[in-house]
PDB file of C-alpha atoms in Angstrom:
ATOM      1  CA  UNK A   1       0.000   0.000   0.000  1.00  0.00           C
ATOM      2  CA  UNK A   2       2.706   2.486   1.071  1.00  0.00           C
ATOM      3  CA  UNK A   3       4.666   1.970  -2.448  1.00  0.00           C
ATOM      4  CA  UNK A   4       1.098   2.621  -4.491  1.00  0.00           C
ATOM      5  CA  UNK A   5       0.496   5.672  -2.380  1.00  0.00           C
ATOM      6  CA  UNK A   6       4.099   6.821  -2.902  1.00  0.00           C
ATOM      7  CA  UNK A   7       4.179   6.038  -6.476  1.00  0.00           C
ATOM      8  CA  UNK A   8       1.303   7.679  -7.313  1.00  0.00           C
ATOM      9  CA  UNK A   9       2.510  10.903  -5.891  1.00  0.00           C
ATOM     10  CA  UNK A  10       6.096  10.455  -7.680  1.00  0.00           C
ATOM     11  CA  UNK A  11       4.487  10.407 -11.147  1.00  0.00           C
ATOM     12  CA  UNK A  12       1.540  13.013  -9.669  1.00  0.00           C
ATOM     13  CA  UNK A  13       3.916  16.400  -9.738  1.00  0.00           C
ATOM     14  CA  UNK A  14       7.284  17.361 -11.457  1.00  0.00           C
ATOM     15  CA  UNK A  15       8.258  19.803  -8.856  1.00  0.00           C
ATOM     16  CA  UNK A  16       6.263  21.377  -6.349  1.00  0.00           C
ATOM     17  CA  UNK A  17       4.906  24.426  -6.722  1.00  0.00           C
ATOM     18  CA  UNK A  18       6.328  28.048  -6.417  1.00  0.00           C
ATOM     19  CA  UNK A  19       4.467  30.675  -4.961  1.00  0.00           C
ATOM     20  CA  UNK A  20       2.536  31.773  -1.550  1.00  0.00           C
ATOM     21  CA  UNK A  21       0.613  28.963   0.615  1.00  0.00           C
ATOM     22  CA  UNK A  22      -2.551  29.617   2.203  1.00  0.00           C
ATOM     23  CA  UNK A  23      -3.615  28.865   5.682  1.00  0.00           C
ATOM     24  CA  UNK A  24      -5.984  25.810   5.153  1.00  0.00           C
ATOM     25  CA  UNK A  25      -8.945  27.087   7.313  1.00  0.00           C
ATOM     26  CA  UNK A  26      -9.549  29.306   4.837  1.00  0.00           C
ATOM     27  CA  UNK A  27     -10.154  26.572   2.010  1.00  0.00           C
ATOM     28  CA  UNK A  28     -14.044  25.902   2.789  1.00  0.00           C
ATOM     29  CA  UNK A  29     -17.353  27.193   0.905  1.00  0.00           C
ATOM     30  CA  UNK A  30     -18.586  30.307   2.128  1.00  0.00           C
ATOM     31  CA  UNK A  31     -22.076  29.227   1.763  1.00  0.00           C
ATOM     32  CA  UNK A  32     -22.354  25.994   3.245  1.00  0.00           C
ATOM     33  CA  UNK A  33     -19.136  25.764   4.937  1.00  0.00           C
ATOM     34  CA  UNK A  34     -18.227  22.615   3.291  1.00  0.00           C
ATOM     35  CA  UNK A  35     -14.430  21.452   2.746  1.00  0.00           C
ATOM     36  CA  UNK A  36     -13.430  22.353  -0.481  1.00  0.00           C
ATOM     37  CA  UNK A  37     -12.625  19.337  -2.808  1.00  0.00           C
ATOM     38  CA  UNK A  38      -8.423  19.293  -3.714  1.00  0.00           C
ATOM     39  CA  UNK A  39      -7.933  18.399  -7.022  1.00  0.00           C
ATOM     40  CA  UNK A  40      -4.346  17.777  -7.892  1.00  0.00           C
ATOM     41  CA  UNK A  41      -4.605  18.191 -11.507  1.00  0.00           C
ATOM     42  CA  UNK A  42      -6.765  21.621 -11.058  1.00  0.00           C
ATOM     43  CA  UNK A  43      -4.392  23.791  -9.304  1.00  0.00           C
ATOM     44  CA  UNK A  44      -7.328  27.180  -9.821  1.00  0.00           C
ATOM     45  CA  UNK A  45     -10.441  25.655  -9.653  1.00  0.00           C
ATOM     46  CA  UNK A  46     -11.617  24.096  -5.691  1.00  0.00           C
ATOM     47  CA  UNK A  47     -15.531  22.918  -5.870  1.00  0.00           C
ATOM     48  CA  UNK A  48     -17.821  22.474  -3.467  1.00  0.00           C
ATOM     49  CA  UNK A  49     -19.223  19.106  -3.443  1.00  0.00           C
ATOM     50  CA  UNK A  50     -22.860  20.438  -1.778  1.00  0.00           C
ATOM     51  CA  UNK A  51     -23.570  23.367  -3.646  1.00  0.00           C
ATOM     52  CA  UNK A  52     -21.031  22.745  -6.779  1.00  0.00           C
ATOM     53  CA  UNK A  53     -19.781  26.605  -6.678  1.00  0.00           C
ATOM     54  CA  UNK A  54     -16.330  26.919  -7.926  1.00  0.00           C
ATOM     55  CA  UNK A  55     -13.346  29.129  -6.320  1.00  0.00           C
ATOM     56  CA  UNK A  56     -10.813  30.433  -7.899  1.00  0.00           C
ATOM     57  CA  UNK A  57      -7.893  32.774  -7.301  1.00  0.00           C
ATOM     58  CA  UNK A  58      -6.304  33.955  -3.565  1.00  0.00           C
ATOM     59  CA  UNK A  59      -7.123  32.093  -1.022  1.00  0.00           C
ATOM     60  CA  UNK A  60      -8.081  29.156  -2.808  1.00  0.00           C
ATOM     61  CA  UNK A  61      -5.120  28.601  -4.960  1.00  0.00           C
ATOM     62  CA  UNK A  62      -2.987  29.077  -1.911  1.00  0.00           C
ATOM     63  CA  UNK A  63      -4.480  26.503   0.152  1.00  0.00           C
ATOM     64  CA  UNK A  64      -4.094  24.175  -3.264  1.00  0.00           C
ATOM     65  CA  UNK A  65      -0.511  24.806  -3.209  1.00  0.00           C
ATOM     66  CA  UNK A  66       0.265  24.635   0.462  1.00  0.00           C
ATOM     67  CA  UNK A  67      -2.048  21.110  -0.089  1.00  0.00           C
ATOM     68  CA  UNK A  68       0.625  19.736  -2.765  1.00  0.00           C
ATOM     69  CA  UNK A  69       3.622  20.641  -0.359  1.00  0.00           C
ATOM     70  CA  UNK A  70       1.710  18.935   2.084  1.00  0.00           C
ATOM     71  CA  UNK A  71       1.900  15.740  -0.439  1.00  0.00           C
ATOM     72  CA  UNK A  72       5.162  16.138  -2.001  1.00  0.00           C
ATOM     73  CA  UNK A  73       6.939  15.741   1.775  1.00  0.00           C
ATOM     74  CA  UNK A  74       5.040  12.963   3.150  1.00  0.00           C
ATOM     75  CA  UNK A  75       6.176  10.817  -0.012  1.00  0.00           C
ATOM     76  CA  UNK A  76       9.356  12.243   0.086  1.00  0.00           C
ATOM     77  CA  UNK A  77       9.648  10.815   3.488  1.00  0.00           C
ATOM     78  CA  UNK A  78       7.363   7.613   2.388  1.00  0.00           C
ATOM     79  CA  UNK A  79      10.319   7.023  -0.504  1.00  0.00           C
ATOM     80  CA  UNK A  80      12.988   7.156   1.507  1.00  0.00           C
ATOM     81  CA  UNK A  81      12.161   4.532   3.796  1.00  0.00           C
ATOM     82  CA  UNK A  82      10.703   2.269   0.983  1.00  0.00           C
ATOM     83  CA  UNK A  83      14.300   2.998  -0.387  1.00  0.00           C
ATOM     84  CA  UNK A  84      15.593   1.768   2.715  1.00  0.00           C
ATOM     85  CA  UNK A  85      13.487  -0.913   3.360  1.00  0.00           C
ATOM     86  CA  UNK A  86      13.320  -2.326  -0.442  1.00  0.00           C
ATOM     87  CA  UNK A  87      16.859  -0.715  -2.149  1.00  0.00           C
ATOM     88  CA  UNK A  88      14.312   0.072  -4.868  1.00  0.00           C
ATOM     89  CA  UNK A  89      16.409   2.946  -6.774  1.00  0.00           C
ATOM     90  CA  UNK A  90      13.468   5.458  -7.795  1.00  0.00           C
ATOM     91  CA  UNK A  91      12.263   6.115  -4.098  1.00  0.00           C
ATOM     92  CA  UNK A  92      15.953   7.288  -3.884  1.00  0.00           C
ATOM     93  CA  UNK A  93      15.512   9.344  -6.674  1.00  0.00           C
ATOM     94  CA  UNK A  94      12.374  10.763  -5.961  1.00  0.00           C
ATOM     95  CA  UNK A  95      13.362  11.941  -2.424  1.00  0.00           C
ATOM     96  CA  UNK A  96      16.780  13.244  -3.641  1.00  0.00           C
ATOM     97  CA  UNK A  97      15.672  15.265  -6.424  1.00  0.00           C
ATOM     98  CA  UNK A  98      12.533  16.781  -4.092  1.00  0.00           C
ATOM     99  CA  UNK A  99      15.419  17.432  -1.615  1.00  0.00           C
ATOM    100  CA  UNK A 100      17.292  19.511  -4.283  1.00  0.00           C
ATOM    101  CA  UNK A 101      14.604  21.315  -5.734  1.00  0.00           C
ATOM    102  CA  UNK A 102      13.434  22.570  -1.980  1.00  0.00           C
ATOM    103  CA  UNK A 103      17.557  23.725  -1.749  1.00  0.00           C
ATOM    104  CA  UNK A 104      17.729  24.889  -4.680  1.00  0.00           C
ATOM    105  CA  UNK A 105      14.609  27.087  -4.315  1.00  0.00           C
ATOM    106  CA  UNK A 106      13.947  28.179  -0.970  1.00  0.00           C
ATOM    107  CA  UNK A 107      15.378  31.665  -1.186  1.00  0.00           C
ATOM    108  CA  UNK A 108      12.509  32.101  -3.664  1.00  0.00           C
ATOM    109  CA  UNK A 109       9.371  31.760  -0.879  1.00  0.00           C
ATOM    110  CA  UNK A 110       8.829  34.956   0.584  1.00  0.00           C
ATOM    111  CA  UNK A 111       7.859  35.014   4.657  1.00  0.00           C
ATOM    112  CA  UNK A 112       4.173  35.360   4.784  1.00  0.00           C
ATOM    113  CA  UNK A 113       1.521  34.352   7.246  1.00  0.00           C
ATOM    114  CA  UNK A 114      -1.171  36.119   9.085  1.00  0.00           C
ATOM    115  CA  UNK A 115      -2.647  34.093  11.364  1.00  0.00           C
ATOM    116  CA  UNK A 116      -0.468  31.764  13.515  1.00  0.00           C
ATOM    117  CA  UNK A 117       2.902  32.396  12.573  1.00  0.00           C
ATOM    118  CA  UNK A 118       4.941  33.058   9.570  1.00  0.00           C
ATOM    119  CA  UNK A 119       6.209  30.154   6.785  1.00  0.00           C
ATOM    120  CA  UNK A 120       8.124  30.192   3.441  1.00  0.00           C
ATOM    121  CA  UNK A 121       7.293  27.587   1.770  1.00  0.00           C
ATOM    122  CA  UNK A 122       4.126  27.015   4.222  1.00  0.00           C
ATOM    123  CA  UNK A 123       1.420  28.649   5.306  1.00  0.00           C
ATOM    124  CA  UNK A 124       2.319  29.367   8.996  1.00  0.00           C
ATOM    125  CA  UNK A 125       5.351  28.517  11.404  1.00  0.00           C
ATOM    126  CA  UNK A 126       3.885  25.062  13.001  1.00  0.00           C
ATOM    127  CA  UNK A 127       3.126  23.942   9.038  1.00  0.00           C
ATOM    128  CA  UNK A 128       6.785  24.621   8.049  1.00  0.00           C
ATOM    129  CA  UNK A 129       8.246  23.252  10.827  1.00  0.00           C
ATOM    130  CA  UNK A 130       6.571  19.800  10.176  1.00  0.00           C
ATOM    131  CA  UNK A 131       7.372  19.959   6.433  1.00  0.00           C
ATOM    132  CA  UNK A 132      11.130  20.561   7.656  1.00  0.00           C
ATOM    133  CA  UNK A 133      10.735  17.563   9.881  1.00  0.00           C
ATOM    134  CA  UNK A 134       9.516  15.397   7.334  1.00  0.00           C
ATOM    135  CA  UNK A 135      12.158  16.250   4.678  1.00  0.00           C
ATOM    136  CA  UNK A 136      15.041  16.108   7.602  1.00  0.00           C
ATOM    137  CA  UNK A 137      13.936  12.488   8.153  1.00  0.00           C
ATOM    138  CA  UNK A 138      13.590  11.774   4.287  1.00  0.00           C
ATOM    139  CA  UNK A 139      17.262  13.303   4.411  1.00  0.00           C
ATOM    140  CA  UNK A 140      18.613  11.274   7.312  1.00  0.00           C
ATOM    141  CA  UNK A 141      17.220   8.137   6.013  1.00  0.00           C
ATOM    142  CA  UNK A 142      18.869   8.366   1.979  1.00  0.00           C
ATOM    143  CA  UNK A 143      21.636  10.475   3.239  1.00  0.00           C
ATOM    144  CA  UNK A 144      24.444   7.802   3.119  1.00  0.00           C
ATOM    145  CA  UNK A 145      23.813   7.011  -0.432  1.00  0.00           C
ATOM    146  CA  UNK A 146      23.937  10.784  -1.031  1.00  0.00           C
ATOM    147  CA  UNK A 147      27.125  12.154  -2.832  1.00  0.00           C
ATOM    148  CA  UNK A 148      28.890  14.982  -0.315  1.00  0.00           C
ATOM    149  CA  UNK A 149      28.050  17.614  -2.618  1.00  0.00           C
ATOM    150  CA  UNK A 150      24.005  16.574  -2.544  1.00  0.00           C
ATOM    151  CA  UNK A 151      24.435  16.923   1.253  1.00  0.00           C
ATOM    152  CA  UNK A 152      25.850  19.930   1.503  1.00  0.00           C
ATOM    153  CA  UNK A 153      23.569  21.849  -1.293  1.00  0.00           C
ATOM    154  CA  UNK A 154      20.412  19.947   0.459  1.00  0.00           C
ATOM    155  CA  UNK A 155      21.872  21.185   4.184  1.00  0.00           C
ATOM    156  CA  UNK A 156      23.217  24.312   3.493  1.00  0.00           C
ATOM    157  CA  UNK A 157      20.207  25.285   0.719  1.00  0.00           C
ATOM    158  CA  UNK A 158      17.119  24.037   2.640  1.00  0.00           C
ATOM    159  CA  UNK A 159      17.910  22.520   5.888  1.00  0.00           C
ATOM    160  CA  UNK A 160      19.419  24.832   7.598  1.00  0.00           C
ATOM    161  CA  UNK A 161      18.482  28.110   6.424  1.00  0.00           C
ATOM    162  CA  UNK A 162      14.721  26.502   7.227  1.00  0.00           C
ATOM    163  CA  UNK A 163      15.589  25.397  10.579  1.00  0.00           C
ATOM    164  CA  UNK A 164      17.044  28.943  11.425  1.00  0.00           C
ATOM    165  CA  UNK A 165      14.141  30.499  10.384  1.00  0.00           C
ATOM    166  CA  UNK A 166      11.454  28.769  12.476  1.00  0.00           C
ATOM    167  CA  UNK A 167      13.827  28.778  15.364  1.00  0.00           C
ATOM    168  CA  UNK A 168      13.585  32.849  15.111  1.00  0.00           C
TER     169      UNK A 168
END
């Protein structure tokens, strides 16, 4: 079960997405105050399964994106201990190049937030602290079969500079 769900995220997104996260209170029909439905593959359009409206734009899209970060990490940290557990070479992969890409663009999330603490990549502090969590473990667990260079752009690039920022 836990290689299905993982492997259906893997081929799901190419990257996650760039841009501002939304606080996911906010992602709920203001008529009936339903749950929006997520939608991977409609990243501006969040229905309302009781009424059928349609949302688009800021907050929705927000909460949409903060919703695939949510995904990305937990399969991240799914792959790499499937690639511990089974040696299976494209859980590896997976979690190494979603390592990168979170290095190799965190400088580009801007600090926002307004209701229980500020985020980068997430919507508020308690959000990006368990995303960092979840990515430090998915680290720890591939991190011997990382080249030195992979750890140090992954540490110095994401870790680190993430860690520092919840901590202030």
């Amino acid at each position: 079960r836990m290689k299905k769900e993982a492997r259906t995220v893997m081929l799901r997104y190419e990257h996650p997405p760039l841009g501002a996260t939304g606080w996911f209170h906010e992602y709920f029909c203001d008529d009936d105050a339903r749950r929006l439905t997520f939608d991977p593959d409609k990243p501006h359009e969040h229905v309302c399964d009781a009424c059928k409206r349609v949302y688009t734009g800021a907050p929705y899209d927000d909460c949409w994106r903060s919703s695939v970060h949510g995904e990305i990490s937990r399969t991240a940290a799914q792959a790499a201990i499937l690639y511990r557990i089974t040696g299976e070479k494209d859980f590896f992969e997976y979690t190494r190049k979603t390592l990168l890409w979170y290095a190799g663009n965190y400088d580009k999330f801007a600090v926002h937030g307004a209701h229980a603490g500020k985020g980068r990549i997430r919507e508020q502090s308690l959000d990006e602290a368990t995303q960092l969590v979840l990515l430090a473990q998915a680290y720890w667990d591939i991190c011997p079969d990382l080249t030195g260079e992979d750890r140090k752009t992954i540490a110095d690039g994401y870790l680190i500079p993430d860690a520092k920022f919840i901590h202030s």
